[in-house]
mmCIF file of C-alpha atoms in Angstrom:
data_model
loop_
_atom_site.group_PDB
_atom_site.id
_atom_site.type_symbol
_atom_site.label_atom_id
_atom_site.label_comp_id
_atom_site.label_asym_id
_atom_site.label_seq_id
_atom_site.Cartn_x
_atom_site.Cartn_y
_atom_site.Cartn_z
ATOM 1 C CA MET A 891 -13.502 16.188 -13.962
ATOM 2 C CA HIS A 892 -14.518 14.338 -11.000
ATOM 3 C CA ASP A 893 -10.849 13.097 -10.969
ATOM 4 C CA ARG A 894 -9.596 16.495 -9.885
ATOM 5 C CA VAL A 895 -11.804 17.054 -7.275
ATOM 6 C CA LEU A 896 -11.260 13.365 -5.674
ATOM 7 C CA GLU A 897 -7.377 14.168 -5.950
ATOM 8 C CA SER A 898 -7.981 17.227 -3.714
ATOM 9 C CA LEU A 899 -10.789 16.040 -1.266
ATOM 10 C CA GLY A 900 -9.476 12.461 -0.743
ATOM 11 C CA PRO A 901 -5.934 13.161 0.594
ATOM 12 C CA ALA A 902 -7.562 16.208 2.577
ATOM 13 C CA ILE A 903 -10.080 14.043 4.203
ATOM 14 C CA THR A 904 -6.977 11.562 4.749
ATOM 15 C CA ALA A 905 -4.906 14.250 6.528
ATOM 16 C CA GLY A 906 -7.379 15.378 8.762
ATOM 17 C CA ASP A 907 -8.348 18.431 7.240
ATOM 18 C CA TYR A 908 -11.856 17.274 7.314
ATOM 19 C CA PRO A 909 -12.567 15.407 10.749
ATOM 20 C CA PRO A 910 -14.594 12.979 11.209
ATOM 21 C CA GLY A 911 -18.204 14.621 11.452
ATOM 22 C CA THR A 912 -17.516 17.444 9.090
ATOM 23 C CA VAL A 913 -20.638 18.182 6.875
ATOM 24 C CA LEU A 914 -19.458 19.115 3.455
ATOM 25 C CA ARG A 915 -21.964 20.828 1.294
ATOM 26 C CA THR A 916 -22.986 19.850 -2.133
ATOM 27 C CA ASP A 917 -23.078 23.283 -3.402
ATOM 28 C CA GLU A 918 -20.255 24.702 -1.368
ATOM 29 C CA LEU A 919 -17.672 22.114 -3.252
ATOM 30 C CA GLU A 920 -19.403 22.980 -6.654
ATOM 31 C CA ARG A 921 -17.977 26.651 -5.943
ATOM 32 C CA ARG A 922 -15.026 25.654 -4.647
ATOM 33 C CA TYR A 923 -14.122 23.155 -7.544
ATOM 34 C CA ASP A 924 -16.023 25.116 -10.025
ATOM 35 C CA VAL A 925 -17.378 22.245 -11.073
ATOM 36 C CA SER A 926 -21.101 20.740 -11.747
ATOM 37 C CA ARG A 927 -23.353 19.383 -9.328
ATOM 38 C CA THR A 928 -22.973 15.901 -11.630
ATOM 39 C CA VAL A 929 -19.044 16.246 -11.190
ATOM 40 C CA VAL A 930 -19.318 16.630 -7.446
ATOM 41 C CA ARG A 931 -21.540 13.890 -7.188
ATOM 42 C CA GLU A 932 -19.391 11.284 -8.976
ATOM 43 C CA ALA A 933 -16.714 12.107 -6.713
ATOM 44 C CA VAL A 934 -18.591 11.825 -3.375
ATOM 45 C CA ARG A 935 -19.716 8.071 -5.034
ATOM 46 C CA VAL A 936 -15.863 7.315 -5.043
ATOM 47 C CA LEU A 937 -15.515 8.329 -1.668
ATOM 48 C CA GLU A 938 -18.456 6.686 -0.512
ATOM 49 C CA SER A 939 -17.249 3.497 -1.825
ATOM 50 C CA MET A 940 -13.831 3.808 0.166
ATOM 51 C CA HIS A 941 -16.135 4.391 3.170
ATOM 52 C CA LEU A 942 -14.828 7.980 3.492
ATOM 53 C CA VAL A 943 -18.091 9.854 3.636
ATOM 54 C CA GLU A 944 -21.850 9.027 3.807
ATOM 55 C CA SER A 945 -24.006 11.607 1.603
ATOM 56 C CA ARG A 946 -27.649 11.994 3.121
ATOM 57 C CA ARG A 947 -30.315 14.133 1.465
ATOM 58 C CA ARG A 948 -30.936 17.512 3.583
ATOM 59 C CA VAL A 949 -27.700 16.775 5.553
ATOM 60 C CA GLY A 950 -24.922 16.920 2.941
ATOM 61 C CA VAL A 951 -21.525 14.893 3.115
ATOM 62 C CA THR A 952 -20.326 13.658 6.289
ATOM 63 C CA VAL A 953 -17.065 12.435 7.074
ATOM 64 C CA ARG A 954 -16.910 9.032 8.406
ATOM 65 C CA PRO A 955 -15.024 7.813 11.148
ATOM 66 C CA THR A 956 -11.433 6.885 10.671
ATOM 67 C CA GLU A 957 -12.305 2.938 11.820
ATOM 68 C CA GLU A 958 -14.735 2.895 9.055
ATOM 69 C CA TRP A 959 -12.554 3.483 6.419
ATOM 70 C CA ASP A 960 -11.758 1.144 3.825
ATOM 71 C CA VAL A 961 -7.934 1.127 4.785
ATOM 72 C CA PHE A 962 -6.932 -1.712 2.653
ATOM 73 C CA ASP A 963 -7.806 0.169 -0.668
ATOM 74 C CA PRO A 964 -4.737 1.299 -2.358
ATOM 75 C CA GLN A 965 -6.202 4.879 -3.237
ATOM 76 C CA ILE A 966 -6.566 5.340 0.654
ATOM 77 C CA ILE A 967 -3.081 4.129 1.443
ATOM 78 C CA ARG A 968 -1.356 6.344 -1.141
ATOM 79 C CA TRP A 969 -3.075 9.277 0.256
ATOM 80 C CA ARG A 970 -2.160 8.409 3.518
ATOM 81 C CA LEU A 971 1.215 7.960 2.588
ATOM 82 C CA ALA A 972 1.723 11.446 1.016
ATOM 83 C CA GLY A 973 0.044 13.104 3.982
ATOM 84 C CA PRO A 974 1.457 14.076 7.748
ATOM 85 C CA ASP A 975 0.464 10.467 8.957
ATOM 86 C CA ARG A 976 3.183 8.915 6.848
ATOM 87 C CA PRO A 977 5.420 7.483 9.823
ATOM 88 C CA ARG A 978 2.437 5.704 11.478
ATOM 89 C CA GLN A 979 0.927 4.498 8.261
ATOM 90 C CA LEU A 980 4.060 2.936 7.236
ATOM 91 C CA ARG A 981 4.602 1.362 10.602
ATOM 92 C CA SER A 982 1.062 -0.171 10.550
ATOM 93 C CA LEU A 983 1.285 -1.600 7.238
ATOM 94 C CA THR A 984 4.792 -2.807 7.546
ATOM 95 C CA ALA A 985 3.580 -4.756 10.913
ATOM 96 C CA LEU A 986 0.740 -6.197 8.528
ATOM 97 C CA ARG A 987 3.321 -7.518 6.454
ATOM 98 C CA SER A 988 5.186 -8.932 9.200
ATOM 99 C CA ALA A 989 2.320 -10.666 10.324
ATOM 100 C CA ILE A 990 1.160 -12.079 6.437
ATOM 101 C CA GLU A 991 4.167 -12.279 4.427
ATOM 102 C CA PRO A 992 5.796 -14.862 6.229
ATOM 103 C CA ALA A 993 2.987 -17.190 6.570
ATOM 104 C CA ALA A 994 2.367 -16.742 2.889
ATOM 105 C CA ALA A 995 6.229 -17.590 1.918
ATOM 106 C CA GLY A 996 5.831 -20.582 4.132
ATOM 107 C CA LEU A 997 2.641 -21.802 2.246
ATOM 108 C CA ALA A 998 4.401 -20.910 -1.358
ATOM 109 C CA ALA A 999 7.164 -23.243 -0.287
ATOM 110 C CA GLU A 1000 4.560 -25.796 -0.196
ATOM 111 C CA HIS A 1001 2.181 -24.793 -3.045
ATOM 112 C CA ALA A 1002 4.177 -22.680 -5.901
ATOM 113 C CA THR A 1003 4.116 -24.001 -9.236
ATOM 114 C CA PRO A 1004 7.442 -24.506 -11.033
ATOM 115 C CA GLU A 1005 6.849 -21.180 -13.307
ATOM 116 C CA GLN A 1006 6.270 -19.569 -9.760
ATOM 117 C CA CYS A 1007 9.774 -20.585 -8.314
ATOM 118 C CA ALA A 1008 11.075 -19.248 -11.849
ATOM 119 C CA GLU A 1009 9.376 -16.200 -11.687
ATOM 120 C CA LEU A 1010 10.851 -15.199 -7.897
ATOM 121 C CA THR A 1011 14.027 -16.488 -9.088
ATOM 122 C CA GLU A 1012 14.200 -13.925 -11.724
ATOM 123 C CA HIS A 1013 12.684 -11.249 -9.558
ATOM 124 C CA ALA A 1014 15.351 -11.828 -6.793
ATOM 125 C CA LEU A 1015 18.030 -11.910 -9.517
ATOM 126 C CA ASN A 1016 16.718 -8.608 -10.694
ATOM 127 C CA MET A 1017 17.015 -7.191 -7.589
ATOM 128 C CA VAL A 1018 20.485 -8.045 -6.829
ATOM 129 C CA ALA A 1019 21.280 -6.192 -10.582
ATOM 130 C CA THR A 1020 19.521 -3.404 -9.531
ATOM 131 C CA SER A 1021 20.614 -2.771 -6.024
ATOM 132 C CA ARG A 1022 23.265 -0.580 -6.399
ATOM 133 C CA GLY A 1023 24.075 2.854 -8.249
ATOM 134 C CA GLN A 1024 20.902 4.650 -7.140
ATOM 135 C CA GLN A 1025 18.682 2.496 -9.317
ATOM 136 C CA LEU A 1026 15.352 2.409 -7.059
ATOM 137 C CA PRO A 1027 12.724 2.763 -9.616
ATOM 138 C CA ALA A 1028 14.126 -0.118 -11.177
ATOM 139 C CA TYR A 1029 14.387 -2.385 -7.839
ATOM 140 C CA LEU A 1030 11.128 -1.097 -6.889
ATOM 141 C CA VAL A 1031 9.722 -2.615 -10.075
ATOM 142 C CA HIS A 1032 11.060 -6.291 -8.987
ATOM 143 C CA ASP A 1033 10.697 -5.916 -5.344
ATOM 144 C CA VAL A 1034 7.010 -5.333 -6.071
ATOM 145 C CA ALA A 1035 6.666 -8.220 -8.499
ATOM 146 C CA PHE A 1036 8.809 -10.336 -5.996
ATOM 147 C CA HIS A 1037 6.198 -9.935 -3.488
ATOM 148 C CA ARG A 1038 2.863 -10.200 -5.557
ATOM 149 C CA VAL A 1039 4.198 -14.169 -6.605
ATOM 150 C CA ILE A 1040 4.630 -14.839 -2.908
ATOM 151 C CA LEU A 1041 1.288 -13.687 -1.925
ATOM 152 C CA ARG A 1042 0.039 -15.319 -5.131
ATOM 153 C CA ALA A 1043 1.914 -18.656 -4.735
ATOM 154 C CA SER A 1044 0.801 -18.854 -1.179
ATOM 155 C CA GLY A 1045 -2.655 -20.595 -2.990
ATOM 156 C CA ASN A 1046 -4.583 -18.899 -0.087
ATOM 157 C CA GLU A 1047 -6.933 -15.900 -2.072
ATOM 158 C CA MET A 1048 -7.239 -13.449 0.942
ATOM 159 C CA PHE A 1049 -3.270 -13.543 0.815
ATOM 160 C CA ALA A 1050 -3.263 -12.953 -2.753
ATOM 161 C CA ARG A 1051 -5.667 -9.926 -2.793
ATOM 162 C CA LEU A 1052 -3.100 -8.300 -0.293
ATOM 163 C CA GLY A 1053 -0.622 -7.478 -3.296
ATOM 164 C CA ASP A 1054 -1.897 -4.085 -3.944
ATOM 165 C CA VAL A 1055 -1.292 -3.236 -0.594
ATOM 166 C CA VAL A 1056 2.214 -4.563 -0.271
ATOM 167 C CA ALA A 1057 2.800 -3.121 -3.408
ATOM 168 C CA GLU A 1058 1.666 0.608 -2.095
ATOM 169 C CA VAL A 1059 3.984 0.150 0.493
ATOM 170 C CA LEU A 1060 6.651 -0.513 -0.978
ATOM 171 C CA THR A 1061 5.998 2.167 -3.547
ATOM 172 C CA GLY A 1062 5.150 4.447 -1.001
ATOM 173 C CA ARG A 1063 8.638 3.760 0.541
ATOM 174 C CA THR A 1064 10.299 4.772 -2.450
ATOM 175 C CA GLN A 1065 8.369 7.571 -4.055
ATOM 176 C CA HIS A 1066 8.722 9.628 -0.327
ATOM 177 C CA ARG A 1067 12.365 8.493 0.147
ATOM 178 C CA VAL A 1068 11.747 6.223 3.190
ATOM 179 C CA MET A 1069 14.572 4.102 1.949
ATOM 180 C CA PHE A 1070 18.304 4.441 1.776
ATOM 181 C CA SER A 1071 19.773 5.671 -1.894
ATOM 182 C CA ASP A 1072 20.642 1.747 -2.202
ATOM 183 C CA PRO A 1073 18.846 -0.825 -0.761
ATOM 184 C CA ASP A 1074 20.036 -2.801 2.237
ATOM 185 C CA PRO A 1075 22.206 -5.388 1.025
ATOM 186 C CA GLU A 1076 21.195 -8.123 3.666
ATOM 187 C CA ALA A 1077 17.720 -7.307 2.642
ATOM 188 C CA VAL A 1078 18.594 -8.160 -0.982
ATOM 189 C CA THR A 1079 20.404 -11.363 -0.051
ATOM 190 C CA LEU A 1080 17.333 -12.248 1.931
ATOM 191 C CA HIS A 1081 15.333 -12.236 -1.008
ATOM 192 C CA VAL A 1082 17.314 -14.349 -3.027
ATOM 193 C CA ARG A 1083 17.382 -17.157 -0.184
ATOM 194 C CA VAL A 1084 13.426 -16.654 -0.151
ATOM 195 C CA ALA A 1085 13.347 -17.558 -3.393
ATOM 196 C CA GLU A 1086 15.474 -20.698 -3.137
ATOM 197 C CA ALA A 1087 13.818 -21.982 0.020
ATOM 198 C CA VAL A 1088 10.468 -21.891 -2.018
ATOM 199 C CA ARG A 1089 12.088 -23.604 -5.025
ATOM 200 C CA ALA A 1090 13.499 -26.026 -2.501
ATOM 201 C CA GLY A 1091 10.054 -26.553 -0.802
ATOM 202 C CA ASP A 1092 11.458 -25.565 2.711
ATOM 203 C CA ALA A 1093 8.596 -23.743 4.333
ATOM 204 C CA GLU A 1094 10.461 -23.053 7.377
ATOM 205 C CA ALA A 1095 13.293 -21.274 5.860
ATOM 206 C CA ALA A 1096 11.346 -19.410 3.566
ATOM 207 C CA GLU A 1097 9.146 -18.295 6.555
ATOM 208 C CA ARG A 1098 12.066 -17.412 8.630
ATOM 209 C CA TYR A 1099 13.957 -15.451 5.774
ATOM 210 C CA THR A 1100 10.846 -13.376 4.768
ATOM 211 C CA LYS A 1101 10.303 -12.527 8.415
ATOM 212 C CA GLU A 1102 13.893 -10.980 8.464
ATOM 213 C CA ILE A 1103 12.933 -9.057 5.668
ATOM 214 C CA THR A 1104 10.118 -7.409 7.406
ATOM 215 C CA VAL A 1105 11.528 -7.109 10.683
ATOM 216 C CA GLY A 1106 14.676 -5.371 9.045
ATOM 217 C CA ALA A 1107 11.835 -3.067 6.876
ATOM 218 C CA LEU A 1108 10.759 -2.175 10.445
ATOM 219 C CA ARG A 1109 14.403 -1.272 11.811
ATOM 220 C CA GLU A 1110 14.640 0.864 8.396
ATOM 221 C CA LEU A 1111 11.603 2.963 9.693
ATOM 222 C CA ASP A 1112 13.159 3.737 12.935
ATOM 223 C CA ILE A 1113 15.883 5.550 11.101
ATOM 224 C CA LEU A 1114 13.794 7.187 8.532
ATOM 225 C CA ALA A 1115 10.923 7.773 9.616
ATOM 226 C CA PRO A 1116 11.204 8.269 13.140
#
C-alpha cells in the first residue's frame, strides 16, 4: 500500500504542489490516504532516500529544497517528466547526454569488446528496422539498449551508471509523445555510423556522430516541447 501513497505524494512534490519547506503531518497523510502510520512511514522512508523530504520528530515531514533532491534517481526523473516541468527537465537531461555520451562513445571505440561491438550493430540495425510505420515502442527498446551499451563499453563505471538516466529520458520522450511518429531518419543513420565507428576503433568519429545525435535531440525539443 505504501506504493500507492508514494505514487501520489512523489509526483505532487516534484510537480511543486508541495513547495520546499512545506510540512506534511503524518496523521494528515494517514487520513488523506486512509492507510496506517506504518504505511505512511514506509512511503516517507523512500522519499527520504531520494532526498525529497526529511522527517523530524515533533516537526513532521518537510519537503527539501529542489537542489538537494537526488535528481539522477530514475523515479524522480519519471515523476518530473510526467509533470508540468517536462520541457525544462527534458532539456536539462538532454544537455547532460550531450556532455557525457559523446565522450563515452569515444572511449567505447577504444575499449569495447567484440561482443559489445556486435550488440551495438544489432541494436542499430533493429532501430533501422523499426524506424518506419509508427513502431515507436519497438524502436525504443533498441534505442535504450544501444545507449546502455555505449555507456558500458566506455569502460568508465561513472558513465555506465548513467544508463538508467538515459533510459528514462528516452522512455519519457516516447511515452509523453515528445517525438515524431517516426524517428528522424538522420538520427537513425547516425546510430548506425556510431556502431561502425566503435567497431572500427575510430574514437573521433564515434564522438562526433554521437554529438550529432544529441544536438538533433535538442533541436527536436525546440519543435515538440517549446
